[in-house]
Coordinates of C-alpha atoms and ligand atoms in Angstrom, one line a residue:
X199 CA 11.1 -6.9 11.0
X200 CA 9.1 -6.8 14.3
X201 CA 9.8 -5.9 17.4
X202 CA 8.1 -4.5 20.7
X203 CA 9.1 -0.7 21.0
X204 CA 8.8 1.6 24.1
X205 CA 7.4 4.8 23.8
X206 CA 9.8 7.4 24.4
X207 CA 7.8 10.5 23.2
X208 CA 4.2 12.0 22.5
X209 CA 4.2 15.4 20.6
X210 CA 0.4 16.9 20.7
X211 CA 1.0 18.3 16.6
X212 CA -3.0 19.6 16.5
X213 CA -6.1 19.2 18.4
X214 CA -6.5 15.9 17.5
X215 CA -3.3 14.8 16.3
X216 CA -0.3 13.0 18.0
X217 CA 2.6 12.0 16.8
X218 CA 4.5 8.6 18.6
X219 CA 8.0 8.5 19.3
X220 CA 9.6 5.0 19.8
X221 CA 13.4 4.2 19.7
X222 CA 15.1 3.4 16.5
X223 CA 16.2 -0.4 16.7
X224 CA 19.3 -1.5 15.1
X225 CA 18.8 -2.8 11.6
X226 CA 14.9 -1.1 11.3
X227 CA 15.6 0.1 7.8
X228 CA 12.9 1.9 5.9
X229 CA 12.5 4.2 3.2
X230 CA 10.9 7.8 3.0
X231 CA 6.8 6.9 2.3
X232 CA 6.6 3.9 3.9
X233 CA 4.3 2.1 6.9
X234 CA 4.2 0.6 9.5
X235 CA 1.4 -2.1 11.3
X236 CA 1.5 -0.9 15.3
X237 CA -0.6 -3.6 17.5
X238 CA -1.5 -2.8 20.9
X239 CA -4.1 -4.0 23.5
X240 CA -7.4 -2.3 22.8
X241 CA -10.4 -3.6 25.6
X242 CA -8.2 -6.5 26.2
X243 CA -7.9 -7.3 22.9
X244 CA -4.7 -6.8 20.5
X245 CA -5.4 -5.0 17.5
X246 CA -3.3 -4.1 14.7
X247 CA -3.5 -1.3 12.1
X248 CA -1.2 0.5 9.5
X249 CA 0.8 3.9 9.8
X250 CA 2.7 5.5 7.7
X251 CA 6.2 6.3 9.6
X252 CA 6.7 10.0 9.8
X253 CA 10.0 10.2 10.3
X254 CA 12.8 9.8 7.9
X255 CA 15.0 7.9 7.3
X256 CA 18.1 10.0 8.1
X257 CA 16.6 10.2 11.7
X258 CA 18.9 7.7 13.4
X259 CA 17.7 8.2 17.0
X260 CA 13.9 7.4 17.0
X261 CA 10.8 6.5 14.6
X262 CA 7.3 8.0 14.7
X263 CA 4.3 7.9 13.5
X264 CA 1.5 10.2 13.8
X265 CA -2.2 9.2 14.3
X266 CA -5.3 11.3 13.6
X267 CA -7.8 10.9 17.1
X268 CA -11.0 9.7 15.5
X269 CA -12.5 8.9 19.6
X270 CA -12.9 5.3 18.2
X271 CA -11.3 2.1 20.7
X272 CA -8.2 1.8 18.9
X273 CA -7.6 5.2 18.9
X274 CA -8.6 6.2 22.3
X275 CA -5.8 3.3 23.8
X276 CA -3.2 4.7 21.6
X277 CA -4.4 8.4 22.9
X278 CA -4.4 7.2 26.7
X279 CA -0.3 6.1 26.1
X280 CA 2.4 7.5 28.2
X281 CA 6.1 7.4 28.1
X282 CA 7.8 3.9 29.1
X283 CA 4.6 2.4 27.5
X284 CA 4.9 -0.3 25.0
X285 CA 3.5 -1.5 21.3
X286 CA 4.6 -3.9 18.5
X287 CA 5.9 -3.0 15.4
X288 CA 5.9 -4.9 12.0
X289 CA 7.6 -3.4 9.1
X290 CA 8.7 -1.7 7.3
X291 CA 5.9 -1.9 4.1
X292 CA 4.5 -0.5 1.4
X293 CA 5.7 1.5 -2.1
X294 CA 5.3 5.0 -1.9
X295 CA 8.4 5.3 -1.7
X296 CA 11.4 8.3 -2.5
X297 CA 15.2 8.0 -2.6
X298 CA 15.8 10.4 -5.2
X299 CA 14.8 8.3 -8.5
X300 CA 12.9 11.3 -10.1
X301 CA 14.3 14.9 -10.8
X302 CA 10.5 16.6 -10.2
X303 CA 8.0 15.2 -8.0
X304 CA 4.9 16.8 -6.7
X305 CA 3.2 15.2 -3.9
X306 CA -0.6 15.9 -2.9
X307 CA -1.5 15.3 0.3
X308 CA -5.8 15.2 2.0
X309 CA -5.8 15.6 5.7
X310 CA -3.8 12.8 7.4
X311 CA -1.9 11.8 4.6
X312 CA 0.9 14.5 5.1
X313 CA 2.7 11.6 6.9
X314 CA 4.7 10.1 4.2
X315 CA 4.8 13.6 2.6
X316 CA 6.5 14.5 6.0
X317 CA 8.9 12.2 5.5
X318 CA 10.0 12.0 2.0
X319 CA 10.3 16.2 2.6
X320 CA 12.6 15.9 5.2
X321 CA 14.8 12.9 3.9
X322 CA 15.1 15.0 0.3
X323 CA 16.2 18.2 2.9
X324 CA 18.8 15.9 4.9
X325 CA 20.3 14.4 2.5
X326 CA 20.4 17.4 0.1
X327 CA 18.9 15.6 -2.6
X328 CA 18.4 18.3 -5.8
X329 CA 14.7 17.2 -6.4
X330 CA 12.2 19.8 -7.5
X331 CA 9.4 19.0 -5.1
X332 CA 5.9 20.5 -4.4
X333 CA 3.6 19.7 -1.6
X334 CA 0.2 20.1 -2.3
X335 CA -1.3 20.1 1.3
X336 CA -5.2 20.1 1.6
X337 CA -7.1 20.8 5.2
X338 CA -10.3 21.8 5.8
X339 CA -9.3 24.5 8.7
X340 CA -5.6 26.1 9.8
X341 CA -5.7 24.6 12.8
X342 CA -5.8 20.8 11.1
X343 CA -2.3 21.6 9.6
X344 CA 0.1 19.1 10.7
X345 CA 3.7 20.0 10.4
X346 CA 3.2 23.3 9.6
X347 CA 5.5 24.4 11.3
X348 CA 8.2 22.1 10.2
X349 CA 7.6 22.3 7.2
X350 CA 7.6 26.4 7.0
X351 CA 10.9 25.3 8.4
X352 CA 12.1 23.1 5.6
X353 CA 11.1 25.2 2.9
X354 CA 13.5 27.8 4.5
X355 CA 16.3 26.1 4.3
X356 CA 15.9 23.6 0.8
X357 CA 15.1 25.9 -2.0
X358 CA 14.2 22.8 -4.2
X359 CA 10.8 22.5 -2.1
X360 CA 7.9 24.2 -2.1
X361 CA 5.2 24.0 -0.2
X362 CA 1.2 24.6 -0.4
X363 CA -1.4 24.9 1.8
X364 CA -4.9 24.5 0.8
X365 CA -8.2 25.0 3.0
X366 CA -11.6 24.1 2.0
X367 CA -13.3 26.1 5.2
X368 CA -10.6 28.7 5.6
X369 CA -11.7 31.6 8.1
X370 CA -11.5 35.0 6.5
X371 CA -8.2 36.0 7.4
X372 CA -6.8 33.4 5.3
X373 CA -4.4 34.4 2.4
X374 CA -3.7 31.3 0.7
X375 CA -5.9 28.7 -1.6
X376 CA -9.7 27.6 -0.6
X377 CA -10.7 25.3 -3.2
X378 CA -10.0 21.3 -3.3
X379 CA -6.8 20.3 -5.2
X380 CA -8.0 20.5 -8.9
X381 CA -6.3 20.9 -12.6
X382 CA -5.9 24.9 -12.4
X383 CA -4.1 24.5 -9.2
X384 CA -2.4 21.9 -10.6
X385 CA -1.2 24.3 -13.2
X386 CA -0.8 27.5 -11.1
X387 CA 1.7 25.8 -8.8
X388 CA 3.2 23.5 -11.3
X389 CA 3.5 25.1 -14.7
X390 CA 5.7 22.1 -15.5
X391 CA 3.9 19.8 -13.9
X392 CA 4.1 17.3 -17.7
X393 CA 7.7 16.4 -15.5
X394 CA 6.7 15.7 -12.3
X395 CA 6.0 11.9 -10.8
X396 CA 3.0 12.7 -8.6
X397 CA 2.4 10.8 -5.1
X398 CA -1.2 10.8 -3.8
X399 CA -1.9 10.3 -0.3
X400 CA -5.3 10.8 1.5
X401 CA -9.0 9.1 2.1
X402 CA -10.0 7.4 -0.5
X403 CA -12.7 9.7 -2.5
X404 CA -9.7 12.2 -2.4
X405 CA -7.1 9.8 -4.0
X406 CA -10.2 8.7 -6.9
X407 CA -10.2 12.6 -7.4
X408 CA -6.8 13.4 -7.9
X409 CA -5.9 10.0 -10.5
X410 CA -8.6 11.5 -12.4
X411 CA -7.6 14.8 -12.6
X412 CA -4.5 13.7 -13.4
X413 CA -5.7 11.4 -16.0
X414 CA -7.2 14.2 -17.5
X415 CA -4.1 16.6 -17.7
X416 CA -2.6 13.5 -19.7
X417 CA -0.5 12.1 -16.9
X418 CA 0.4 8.9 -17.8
X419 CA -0.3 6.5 -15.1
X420 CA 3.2 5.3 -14.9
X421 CA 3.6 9.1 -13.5
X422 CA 1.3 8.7 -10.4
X423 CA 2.2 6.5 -7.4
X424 CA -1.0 6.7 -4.8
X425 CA -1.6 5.2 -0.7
X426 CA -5.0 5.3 0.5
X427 CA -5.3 5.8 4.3
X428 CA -7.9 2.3 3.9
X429 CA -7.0 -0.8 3.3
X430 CA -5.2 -4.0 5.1
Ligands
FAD1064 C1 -1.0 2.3 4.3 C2 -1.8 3.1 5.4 C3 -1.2 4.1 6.1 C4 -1.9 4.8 7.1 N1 -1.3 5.8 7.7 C5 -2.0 6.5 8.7 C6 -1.3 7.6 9.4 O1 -0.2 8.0 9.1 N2 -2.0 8.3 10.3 C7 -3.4 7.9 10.6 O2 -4.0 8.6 11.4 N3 -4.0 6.9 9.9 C8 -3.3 6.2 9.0 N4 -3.9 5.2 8.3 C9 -5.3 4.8 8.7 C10 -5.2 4.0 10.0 O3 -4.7 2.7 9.7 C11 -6.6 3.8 10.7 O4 -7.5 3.2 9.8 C12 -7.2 5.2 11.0 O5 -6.3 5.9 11.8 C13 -8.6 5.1 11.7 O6 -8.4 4.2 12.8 P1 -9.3 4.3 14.1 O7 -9.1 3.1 14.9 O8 -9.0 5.6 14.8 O9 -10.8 4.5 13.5 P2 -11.8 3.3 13.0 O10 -12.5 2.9 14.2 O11 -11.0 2.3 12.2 O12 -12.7 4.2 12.1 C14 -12.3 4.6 10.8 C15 -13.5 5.2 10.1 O13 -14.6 4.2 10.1 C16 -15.8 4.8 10.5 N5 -16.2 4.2 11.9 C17 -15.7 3.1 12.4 N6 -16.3 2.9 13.6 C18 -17.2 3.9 13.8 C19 -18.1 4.2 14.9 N7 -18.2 3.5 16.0 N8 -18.8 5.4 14.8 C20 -18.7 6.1 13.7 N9 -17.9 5.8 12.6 C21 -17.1 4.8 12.7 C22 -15.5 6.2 10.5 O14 -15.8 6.7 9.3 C23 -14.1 6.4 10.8 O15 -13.5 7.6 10.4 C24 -3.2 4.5 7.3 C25 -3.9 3.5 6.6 C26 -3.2 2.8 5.6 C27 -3.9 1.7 4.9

């Protein structure tokens, strides 16, 4: 489907995060995991790119997605956006998708790629689903958690989902993990993990890491479904 959509809300989520509110059109159908292309009019140009949508599906009233600020063009028009302002949608796409086909998944997420982690989380929460699931979450600092709050939230009130956060530059203070998602993590968080369909989402090097990791814990590939945050 596409369709010009007016912007009806910008949430700040970090430093350099914001998440884009738009009104839900009638008959924009999507599943948990999927993306979206956004075009918009970058130095009079119109360029289009992919996002995951960060919202669920169970959220009737608006979709979102939520871009990481990298200072480049395309980012700085969508950072300069107000309310009223409007982009064009195409979508919904892509396959990394949930709607309650496995009893266990885990889902490991670098940086950014919490968004369709976001999503599948909160769809499995509103719709009660009984799926075992563990997030994963790697950062490099606290303050790049997106949705931490949200999903502290979540995990309060589904007790089929847990959540991890880990931080590769963690200031002292911090309690949780501080290495990179690897095997023993894998296994300290997820003694069963043999059951689990994993979903990968993050920059590329990160996704290469984790299928082999997995590979090497004898997940089958037909276990692992993976989005890279390059590509189209
Ligand atoms: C299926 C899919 C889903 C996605 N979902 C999301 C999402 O939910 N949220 C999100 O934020 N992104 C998402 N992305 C990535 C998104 O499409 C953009 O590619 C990304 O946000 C970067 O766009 P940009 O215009 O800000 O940066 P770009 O200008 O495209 O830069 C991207 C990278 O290229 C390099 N680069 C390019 N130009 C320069 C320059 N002038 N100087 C230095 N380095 C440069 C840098 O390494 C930079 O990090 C997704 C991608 C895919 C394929």
């Amino acid at each position: 489907m596409e369709f010009t959509a007016d912007l009806t809300e910008i949430i700040q989520r970090t430093n350099d995060v914001k998440s884009f509110r738009f009104n839900r059109p009638a008959g924009f159908d999507y599943k948990a995991g999927q993306f979206m292309f956004v075009t918009t009019t970058v130095l009079g140009e119109r360029v289009r790119k992919p996002f995951t949508i960060s919202s669920s599906p169970t959220e009737n009233d608006h979709i979102e997605f939520t871009k990481k600020l990298t200072g480049h063009d395309y980012s700085n028009a969508l950072d300069e956006m107000v309310v009223g302002d409007v982009i064009d949608i195409d979508g919904p796409h892509g396959s990394l998708t949930f709607e309650g086909e496995y009893d266990k998944i885990a889902l490991l997420s670098g940086g950014i790629g919490i968004t369709p982690m976001i999503s599948i989380c909160k769809y499995c929460s509103d719709v009660e689903l009984d799926t075992k699931i563990t997030l994963i979450s790697s950062n490099k600092v606290q303050q790049d958690i997106v949705f931490g709050e949200e999903l502290d939230r979540m995990e309060r009130g589904n007790r089929n989902l847990k959540v991890v956060h880990t931080l590769t530059r963690a200031d002292e203070d911090w309690q949780g993990c501080r290495e990179r998602i690897c095997d023993s993590m894998i296994v300290h968080e997820i003694p069963d993990y043999k059951e689990y369909v994993f979903y990968l989402c993050g920059p590329p090097l990160m996704i290469d890491s984790m299928v082999s990791i997995l590979n090497s814990m004898g997940i089958p590939k037909s276990q692992v479904k993976q989005e890279s945050l390059v590509g189209y």
